[in-house]
Amino acid sequence: MFRNNYDNDSVTFSPQGRIFQVEYAAEAVKQGSVVVGIASKTHAVLVAIKRNAEELSSYQKKLFPIDEHVGIAIAGLTSDARVLSNFMKQQCLGHRLTYSRNMPIRSLVDMIGSKAQINTQHYGKRPYGVGLLVAGVDDSGPHLFEFQPSGMTEEMIAFAIGARSQMARTYLERNLDKFKTSTREELIEHGLRALKESLVQDRELTVENTSVGVVGYVKETKKTEPFQVFDGHEVQRYLELVADDKKEGGPQAATVEDESTAMDVDA
Amino acid sequence: MDHRPQAWGRPRDDVYGAYDASYLNNSGPRTVTQSPVVTGTSVIAIKYKDGVVMAADNLASYGSLARFTDVKRLRTFLDTTVIGFGGDVSDMQFLDRHLKELATDESYEVEPTLDDEDDEESSSSKPGHLNAANLFKYLQKLMYQRRNSFDPLWNQILVAGLDSDSKPFLASVDLRGTSFTSPSLATGFGAALAQPIMRKYAGTEEDAAKLTREQAVEVVKECMKVLFYRDARSLDRYSIAVVNKDGIELKEDEQLEKQSWAFAERIKGYGTQTV
């Protein structure tokens, strides 16, 4: 029977130059439900599909606030994300205390990157089985970062990780040029449309299974619109933006009437 | 032959004699700074409508001896912030090195934004960089941390620049971590001699917001002159810095002008005078 001899720990290379434990960790990310993140000049949004373990249980949260100006979306082992989330919360708080400012997103992401990389190079440790999308604003504006269990981090304009996320990424690539100048609502709409793409045939977005997180930067006042997660009935108005069946076109194709009804719901 | 592990890798006692470790033990408790040694005197600063003017003389005294006459006590941070040091000069040099390191780290943090074609930011509010208010908060924490380890940095520090709203920022922190802010600030003797003069011109934030740069510089120069007249640990060569949104203008070798010691002969009550 075939057995892989090179996947017992994360410090041994296979003869092909691969480290299987790290690759398996990347597989854990693909098992998680899909999360999408997009950044514009003014906002960064995260949207996610939540799963419930069984009919009788509640839905597992996917979006977590880290600090006033940062939030994360997780795909993979939730319990591993907990460790990273706690670490990030502490770092942000420490930075706020010593410098009285928003921690730069890149510094924060670099720190979890280094933390995760160590686990891939020490015998007896295992990589984190979770991927993150980190959305936040700092003095240089909105940012979106991807984090992988290998410790790799990358700044993104838009990205999706998790199960069937390729479909969502394809949508994002098709609409890449629109994101930069998108408004807050348009960005959320794009995010939800990307999510929709990755759904299996008979599933759809509902108020139960959809989460939306937004963080923004008001350039005039240099103030942060704090990271906020919308769940349950709060996502209803956003779901209505993508309720129609015109899959392509995105927000720009939406009629003026659609927008005004969306406003009425809010009022 | 001694085979015990604690003897491994050491010269053999039976060959070389017992190791004399006496010079390693400095007996008595660990000591920290009990009083400053080489010191700088006052630093003064005043806000005006677009920024802050700060000055300090170029003297480092050894007790009452004017020991070093070319010590620069104002330093800049990332071309956005001016820091003035009063008190112990060696602690100032420590902080200077520390801030240099911080500035280097901070420069590497600079983020290439995804859209860098439309950045019309001025040099004094580089996005993503520590501004004067951020740096002051850091220094405040540093000073208080050192005080709590009973090894204070023996300085009083003024920090000037712009805050996150691009408004003039001026604040002070001392060796105990005590911090406060005001439209004008002075350390050491300056707190008694210069501060009352500066308050005539910038008693409130509103008054300071009406001052022009020229007026502020004039007030500071006048204060430096008064300090030289009356503070025996001061010098007539000084550094002066103006910080605003366009950056920093720092002049480090200025000479006091238009001195008049005519008032001196009217001073009585000191020394060996008999009249």
XYZ file of C-alpha atoms in Angstrom:
542
model
C 0.000 0.000 0.000
C 1.199 3.478 -0.834
C 2.299 5.522 2.119
C 3.791 8.973 2.157
C 6.920 8.905 4.299
C 7.533 12.614 4.211
C 4.423 14.024 5.826
C 4.941 13.153 9.468
C 6.278 16.536 10.501
C 6.626 20.025 9.134
C 10.429 20.100 9.165
C 11.200 17.377 6.614
C 11.319 18.042 2.905
C 10.047 15.406 0.517
C 12.546 14.456 -2.228
C 10.498 16.664 -4.543
C 11.169 19.633 -2.273
C 7.718 19.836 -0.723
C 6.664 20.079 2.895
C 3.484 18.067 3.057
C 2.274 19.222 6.470
C 2.181 22.776 5.199
C 0.311 21.719 2.084
C -2.191 19.783 4.178
C -2.755 22.906 6.256
C -3.546 24.759 3.034
C -6.124 22.021 2.343
C -7.791 22.786 5.680
C -8.375 26.310 4.407
C -10.130 24.927 1.339
C -12.469 22.903 3.603
C -13.738 26.096 5.248
C -16.712 27.924 3.800
C -15.943 30.755 1.429
C -15.050 34.300 2.467
C -14.563 37.245 0.121
C -12.775 40.539 0.712
C -12.551 43.666 -1.450
C -10.850 47.007 -0.888
C -11.641 50.315 -2.567
C -10.097 53.746 -2.076
C -12.421 54.413 0.833
C -13.589 51.093 2.243
C -12.652 47.468 2.773
C -15.401 44.867 3.029
C -15.493 41.228 4.043
C -18.407 38.954 3.221
C -18.779 35.335 4.235
C -20.965 32.248 4.045
C -21.653 30.762 7.465
C -22.269 27.049 7.977
C -24.233 25.257 10.646
C -22.937 21.872 11.747
C -26.455 20.483 11.812
C -30.009 21.658 11.309
C -30.505 22.220 15.045
C -27.343 24.226 15.657
C -26.549 27.865 15.171
C -24.265 29.116 12.399
C -20.504 29.360 13.024
C -19.288 32.971 12.922
C -16.854 33.827 10.138
C -16.099 37.517 10.676
C -14.392 38.872 13.771
C -13.569 42.429 14.805
C -9.932 42.788 15.928
C -9.801 46.456 16.774
C -11.690 49.591 15.868
C -9.997 49.647 12.483
C -9.405 45.976 11.616
C -11.498 42.872 11.122
C -10.787 39.372 9.866
C -12.632 36.733 7.910
C -11.615 33.132 8.528
C -11.651 29.936 6.482
C -10.474 26.707 8.056
C -10.121 25.640 11.669
C -12.051 28.142 13.754
C -10.186 27.172 16.920
C -6.845 28.021 15.298
C -8.258 31.338 14.138
C -9.114 32.079 17.748
C -5.427 32.040 18.684
C -4.497 34.367 15.840
C -7.449 36.628 16.551
C -6.507 36.977 20.217
C -2.906 37.691 19.259
C -3.961 40.350 16.757
C -6.289 41.971 19.292
C -3.439 42.220 21.785
C -1.034 43.692 19.262
C -3.528 46.315 18.121
C -4.361 47.275 21.678
C -0.677 47.491 22.618
C 0.025 49.680 19.601
C -2.917 51.946 20.372
C -1.707 52.315 23.943
C 1.898 53.216 23.094
C 1.365 55.325 19.975
C -2.321 56.330 20.222
C -3.025 55.470 16.621
C -4.432 52.667 14.491
C -1.845 49.919 14.106
C -0.655 49.864 10.480
C -2.338 46.858 8.843
C 0.852 45.704 7.179
C 2.748 45.565 10.498
C -0.072 43.563 12.019
C -0.235 41.093 9.156
C 3.559 40.747 9.109
C 3.430 39.755 12.760
C 0.968 36.893 12.257
C 2.948 35.922 9.173
C 6.122 35.524 11.224
C 4.202 33.765 13.979
C 2.726 31.240 11.551
C 5.999 30.646 9.709
C 7.721 29.531 12.928
C 5.238 26.661 13.174
C 6.400 25.358 9.809
C 10.035 25.114 10.826
C 10.006 23.517 14.298
C 9.767 19.839 15.023
C 6.691 18.982 17.057
C 4.750 22.040 15.937
C 2.046 22.153 13.299
C 0.988 24.965 11.003
C -2.224 26.879 11.678
C -5.068 25.233 9.796
C -6.696 28.494 8.916
C -6.501 31.175 6.253
C -7.477 34.770 6.911
C -8.567 37.799 5.020
C -7.580 40.873 7.006
C -9.433 44.088 6.191
C -8.641 47.388 7.831
C -7.817 51.046 7.538
C -4.772 52.887 8.804
C -3.183 56.267 8.140
C -2.483 55.228 4.550
C -6.072 54.190 3.823
C -7.999 50.922 3.425
C -6.165 47.631 2.986
C -6.974 43.996 2.363
C -4.481 41.247 3.143
C -4.505 37.520 2.624
C -2.889 35.222 5.186
C -2.033 31.563 4.546
C -1.012 28.828 7.047
C 2.460 28.759 5.471
C 3.011 32.265 6.854
C 2.647 33.846 3.436
C 0.893 37.201 3.471
C 0.008 39.350 0.504
C -1.811 42.620 -0.010
C -4.820 42.163 -2.266
C -7.251 44.383 -4.150
C -9.854 41.648 -3.817
C -9.632 38.000 -2.856
C -11.590 34.923 -1.833
C -10.509 31.875 0.164
C -12.337 28.726 1.244
C -14.457 26.075 -0.423
C -15.163 26.728 -4.124
C -13.538 30.135 -3.794
C -12.153 29.870 -7.336
C -15.608 30.795 -8.667
C -15.655 33.896 -6.498
C -12.114 34.816 -7.571
C -13.131 34.548 -11.195
C -15.952 37.013 -10.558
C -13.525 39.352 -8.773
C -11.007 39.173 -11.620
C -13.730 40.023 -14.137
C -14.718 43.122 -12.145
C -11.258 44.119 -10.935
C -11.266 47.580 -12.508
C -14.484 48.669 -10.791
C -13.422 48.132 -7.180
C -11.059 51.045 -6.729
C -13.720 53.693 -7.230
C -16.661 51.705 -5.838
C -18.796 53.147 -3.060
C -19.383 51.334 0.202
C -22.670 49.792 -0.994
C -21.253 48.856 -4.392
C -18.344 47.107 -2.738
C -20.678 45.029 -0.554
C -22.768 44.215 -3.598
C -19.706 43.038 -5.511
C -18.716 40.938 -2.506
C -22.110 39.282 -2.282
C -22.194 38.639 -6.027
C -18.797 36.978 -5.765
C -20.135 34.860 -2.896
C -23.169 33.901 -4.950
C -20.912 32.635 -7.740
C -19.319 30.124 -5.420
C -22.573 28.674 -4.109
C -23.604 25.146 -5.059
C -26.601 24.783 -7.333
C -29.522 24.731 -4.865
C -28.103 26.959 -2.135
C -28.632 30.661 -1.873
C -27.708 33.618 0.302
C -30.025 34.047 3.282
C -30.062 36.265 6.338
C -29.025 33.200 8.353
C -25.964 32.183 6.358
C -24.527 35.522 5.227
C -22.223 37.885 7.109
C -21.068 41.297 5.963
C -18.243 43.290 7.544
C -17.298 46.861 6.611
C -14.531 49.241 7.606
C -13.962 52.658 6.068
C -11.769 55.709 5.946
C -13.111 59.231 5.661
C -10.354 61.144 3.943
C -11.704 64.620 4.735
C -11.772 64.108 8.501
C -9.037 61.443 8.534
C -11.367 59.428 10.754
C -12.099 55.735 10.707
C -15.523 54.260 10.081
C -15.098 51.445 12.614
C -15.173 47.817 11.530
C -18.711 46.563 11.888
C -20.198 43.132 11.284
C -23.744 42.759 9.986
C -25.560 39.517 10.697
C -29.134 38.250 10.573
C -31.796 40.806 9.688
C -29.126 43.501 9.265
C -27.907 41.867 6.060
C -31.425 41.830 4.579
C -30.975 45.195 2.868
C -27.684 44.040 1.341
C -29.161 40.746 0.172
C -31.866 42.716 -1.600
C -29.143 44.417 -3.639
C -28.269 41.058 -5.177
C -31.715 39.437 -5.004
C -32.293 39.819 -8.763
C -31.070 37.218 -11.185
C -29.014 39.401 -13.469
C -25.777 37.757 -12.511
C -23.408 39.909 -14.460
C -23.078 43.647 -14.683
C -22.708 44.287 -10.976
C -23.868 47.403 -9.205
C -23.510 49.709 -12.199
C -26.271 47.800 -14.003
C -28.658 48.231 -11.080
C -31.460 50.643 -11.782
C -32.072 53.806 -9.847
C -35.330 52.368 -8.503
C -33.497 49.448 -6.963
C -31.279 51.778 -5.012
C -34.139 53.911 -3.758
C -36.014 50.895 -2.443
C -32.892 49.803 -0.674
C -32.736 53.195 0.991
C -36.400 52.898 2.088
C -35.652 49.664 3.882
C -32.952 51.410 5.843
C -35.106 54.371 6.844
C 42.182 16.042 38.115
C 38.774 17.548 38.582
C 36.204 15.797 36.392
C 33.096 17.566 37.667
C 31.084 19.293 34.939
C 31.501 22.773 36.458
C 35.233 22.467 35.821
C 34.832 21.558 32.149
C 36.417 23.919 29.692
C 38.180 25.925 32.391
C 41.870 26.319 33.113
C 42.892 23.676 35.646
C 43.166 25.072 39.139
C 46.066 22.700 39.965
C 48.034 24.086 37.022
C 47.038 27.746 36.846
C 45.804 28.414 40.372
C 42.299 29.330 41.357
C 40.561 31.717 38.986
C 40.488 35.217 40.372
C 36.916 36.350 39.875
C 37.150 39.241 42.281
C 37.311 41.873 39.566
C 33.957 40.648 38.212
C 32.075 41.159 41.468
C 31.387 44.776 41.957
C 30.159 44.497 45.477
C 27.141 46.412 46.655
C 23.743 46.881 45.041
C 23.181 47.642 41.363
C 23.178 51.395 41.015
C 21.272 53.636 38.652
C 21.447 57.343 37.885
C 21.031 59.235 41.142
C 21.498 62.686 39.681
C 22.293 64.095 36.262
C 25.949 64.798 35.491
C 26.419 66.762 32.292
C 23.292 68.809 31.823
C 21.514 71.015 29.349
C 19.391 73.867 30.629
C 16.067 75.264 29.372
C 14.207 74.313 26.223
C 11.438 76.687 25.196
C 8.706 76.371 22.585
C 5.643 78.295 21.478
C 2.829 77.470 19.082
C 1.816 79.837 16.288
C -0.941 79.631 13.735
C 0.618 77.014 11.395
C 3.176 75.315 13.598
C 5.571 75.493 16.510
C 8.857 77.322 17.228
C 11.340 75.706 19.593
C 14.754 76.780 20.888
C 17.503 75.602 23.224
C 21.026 76.881 23.759
C 24.076 74.860 22.734
C 25.580 74.429 26.185
C 26.210 71.272 28.161
C 27.245 72.128 31.718
C 29.252 69.965 34.098
C 27.847 71.272 37.334
C 28.467 75.009 37.117
C 31.254 74.580 34.569
C 30.327 75.480 30.978
C 31.898 72.241 29.729
C 30.704 71.784 26.130
C 29.589 74.759 24.074
C 28.532 73.056 20.851
C 25.951 70.517 21.979
C 22.885 70.337 19.772
C 19.892 69.783 22.015
C 17.171 69.923 19.378
C 16.738 66.917 17.101
C 14.305 66.106 14.336
C 12.309 62.964 13.725
C 11.322 61.920 10.175
C 11.301 65.580 9.041
C 7.980 66.039 10.825
C 8.753 66.422 14.510
C 11.185 68.433 16.646
C 12.286 67.134 20.024
C 14.071 69.313 22.557
C 15.997 67.880 25.491
C 16.732 69.426 28.854
C 18.552 67.592 31.647
C 21.162 64.859 31.425
C 23.106 64.893 28.165
C 24.081 61.216 28.193
C 20.432 60.243 28.578
C 19.680 62.636 25.732
C 22.251 60.811 23.606
C 20.679 57.486 24.536
C 17.262 58.773 23.487
C 18.801 60.219 20.333
C 20.125 56.798 19.296
C 16.861 55.173 20.279
C 14.823 57.608 18.205
C 17.167 57.178 15.259
C 16.486 53.447 15.371
C 12.754 54.066 15.653
C 12.874 56.429 12.680
C 14.727 53.840 10.608
C 12.190 51.141 11.437
C 9.391 53.547 10.720
C 10.862 54.468 7.318
C 10.857 50.821 6.300
C 7.162 50.674 7.201
C 6.274 53.046 4.401
C 3.546 51.448 2.398
C 3.393 51.546 -1.351
C -0.317 52.226 -1.632
C -2.202 50.426 -4.372
C -3.077 53.747 -5.975
C -0.133 56.063 -5.648
C -0.848 58.348 -8.559
C -3.054 60.816 -6.683
C -1.228 61.472 -3.447
C -1.023 65.166 -2.783
C 0.039 64.751 0.836
C 2.409 67.312 2.292
C 5.706 66.241 3.764
C 4.597 66.825 7.336
C 1.736 64.322 7.253
C 3.252 61.333 5.563
C 0.526 58.710 5.715
C 1.445 55.745 7.845
C 4.218 57.537 9.687
C 4.385 58.456 13.353
C 3.385 62.085 13.780
C 4.408 64.319 16.672
C 1.448 63.250 18.816
C 2.185 59.548 18.218
C 5.861 60.018 19.006
C 5.074 61.995 22.128
C 2.816 59.219 23.401
C 5.636 56.772 22.846
C 8.184 58.923 24.699
C 5.735 59.403 27.537
C 5.350 55.613 27.918
C 9.107 55.177 27.674
C 9.850 57.776 30.365
C 7.216 56.372 32.700
C 8.434 52.823 32.161
C 11.979 53.878 33.079
C 10.753 55.702 36.159
C 8.898 52.582 37.250
C 12.063 50.531 36.934
C 13.671 53.134 39.213
C 16.155 54.040 36.485
C 14.723 57.222 35.005
C 16.010 59.005 31.939
C 16.942 62.294 33.563
C 15.413 64.629 31.027
C 12.573 66.958 30.466
C 11.504 66.725 26.853
C 9.470 68.964 24.581
C 7.903 67.485 21.459
C 6.654 69.752 18.662
C 5.057 69.062 15.317
C 1.594 68.416 13.939
C -1.033 66.029 15.280
C -3.260 63.680 13.253
C -5.583 66.574 12.402
C -2.580 68.548 11.065
C -2.964 71.028 13.924
C 0.128 72.370 15.730
C 1.131 70.040 18.555
C 3.319 70.807 21.552
C 3.733 68.723 24.690
C 6.150 68.042 27.493
C 7.201 64.939 29.399
C 9.684 64.696 32.269
C 11.770 62.046 34.006
C 8.744 60.889 36.010
C 6.583 60.424 32.933
C 4.474 63.433 33.865
C 3.130 64.983 30.702
C 1.141 68.033 29.797
C 0.480 70.325 26.913
C 0.078 74.072 26.521
C 0.287 76.763 23.803
C 3.772 77.534 25.134
C 6.112 75.358 27.165
C 9.508 75.715 28.806
C 11.712 73.351 30.781
C 14.105 74.072 33.647
C 14.836 77.714 34.377
C 12.799 78.635 31.340
C 9.646 77.594 33.164
C 10.244 80.475 35.557
C 11.896 83.012 33.259
C 10.595 82.445 29.720
C 7.133 81.013 30.239
C 5.634 84.252 31.665
C 6.910 86.153 28.633
C 5.568 83.604 26.162
C 2.203 83.552 27.939
C 1.831 87.264 27.251
C 1.722 86.400 23.556
C 0.125 82.950 23.615
C -1.828 82.607 26.842
C -4.519 80.493 25.216
C -4.818 78.294 22.134
C -6.861 81.066 20.515
C -4.085 83.600 21.095
C -1.498 81.183 19.726
C -3.628 80.635 16.616
C -3.345 84.354 15.892
C 0.459 84.512 16.101
C 2.424 84.630 12.866
C 5.611 82.706 12.386
C 7.683 85.907 12.536
C 6.066 86.965 15.806
C 6.624 83.544 17.353
C 10.287 83.499 16.326
C 10.697 87.008 17.732
C 9.170 85.998 21.091
C 11.400 82.938 21.312
C 14.540 84.961 20.528
C 13.570 87.498 23.181
C 13.102 84.676 25.693
C 16.500 83.179 24.834
C 18.032 86.566 25.540
C 16.328 86.874 28.921
C 17.451 83.341 29.755
C 21.046 84.228 28.898
C 20.865 87.342 31.063
C 19.531 85.581 34.134
C 20.305 81.822 33.894
C 23.923 81.233 34.918
C 23.989 77.834 33.102
C 23.109 79.262 29.716
C 24.905 80.323 26.557
C 24.507 82.982 23.888
C 24.727 80.435 21.066
C 21.549 78.506 20.502
C 19.522 76.303 18.150
C 16.116 77.288 16.870
C 13.623 75.180 14.923
C 10.365 75.985 13.175
C 8.087 73.055 12.363
C 4.952 73.278 10.237
C 3.223 71.352 7.466
C 6.048 72.082 5.040
C 8.591 70.400 7.280
C 11.271 71.644 9.624
C 13.659 74.550 9.471
C 16.410 73.931 12.012
C 19.256 76.395 12.606
C 21.843 75.071 15.031
C 24.375 77.843 15.416
C 22.554 81.089 16.126
C 24.035 83.980 18.068
C 22.016 86.154 20.470
C 21.634 89.599 18.983
C 21.232 93.088 20.439
C 22.199 92.270 23.986
C 22.164 95.051 26.496
C 23.610 94.559 29.950
C 22.673 98.036 31.085
C 20.287 96.543 33.617
C 23.144 94.670 35.306
C 24.474 97.529 37.352
C 21.091 98.068 38.951
C 21.074 94.524 40.336
C 21.942 94.524 43.999
C 21.992 91.998 46.792
C 24.316 89.368 45.432
C 27.995 88.495 45.996
C 30.431 90.788 47.748
C 28.724 94.113 47.166
C 28.760 96.344 50.176
C 26.361 99.064 49.056
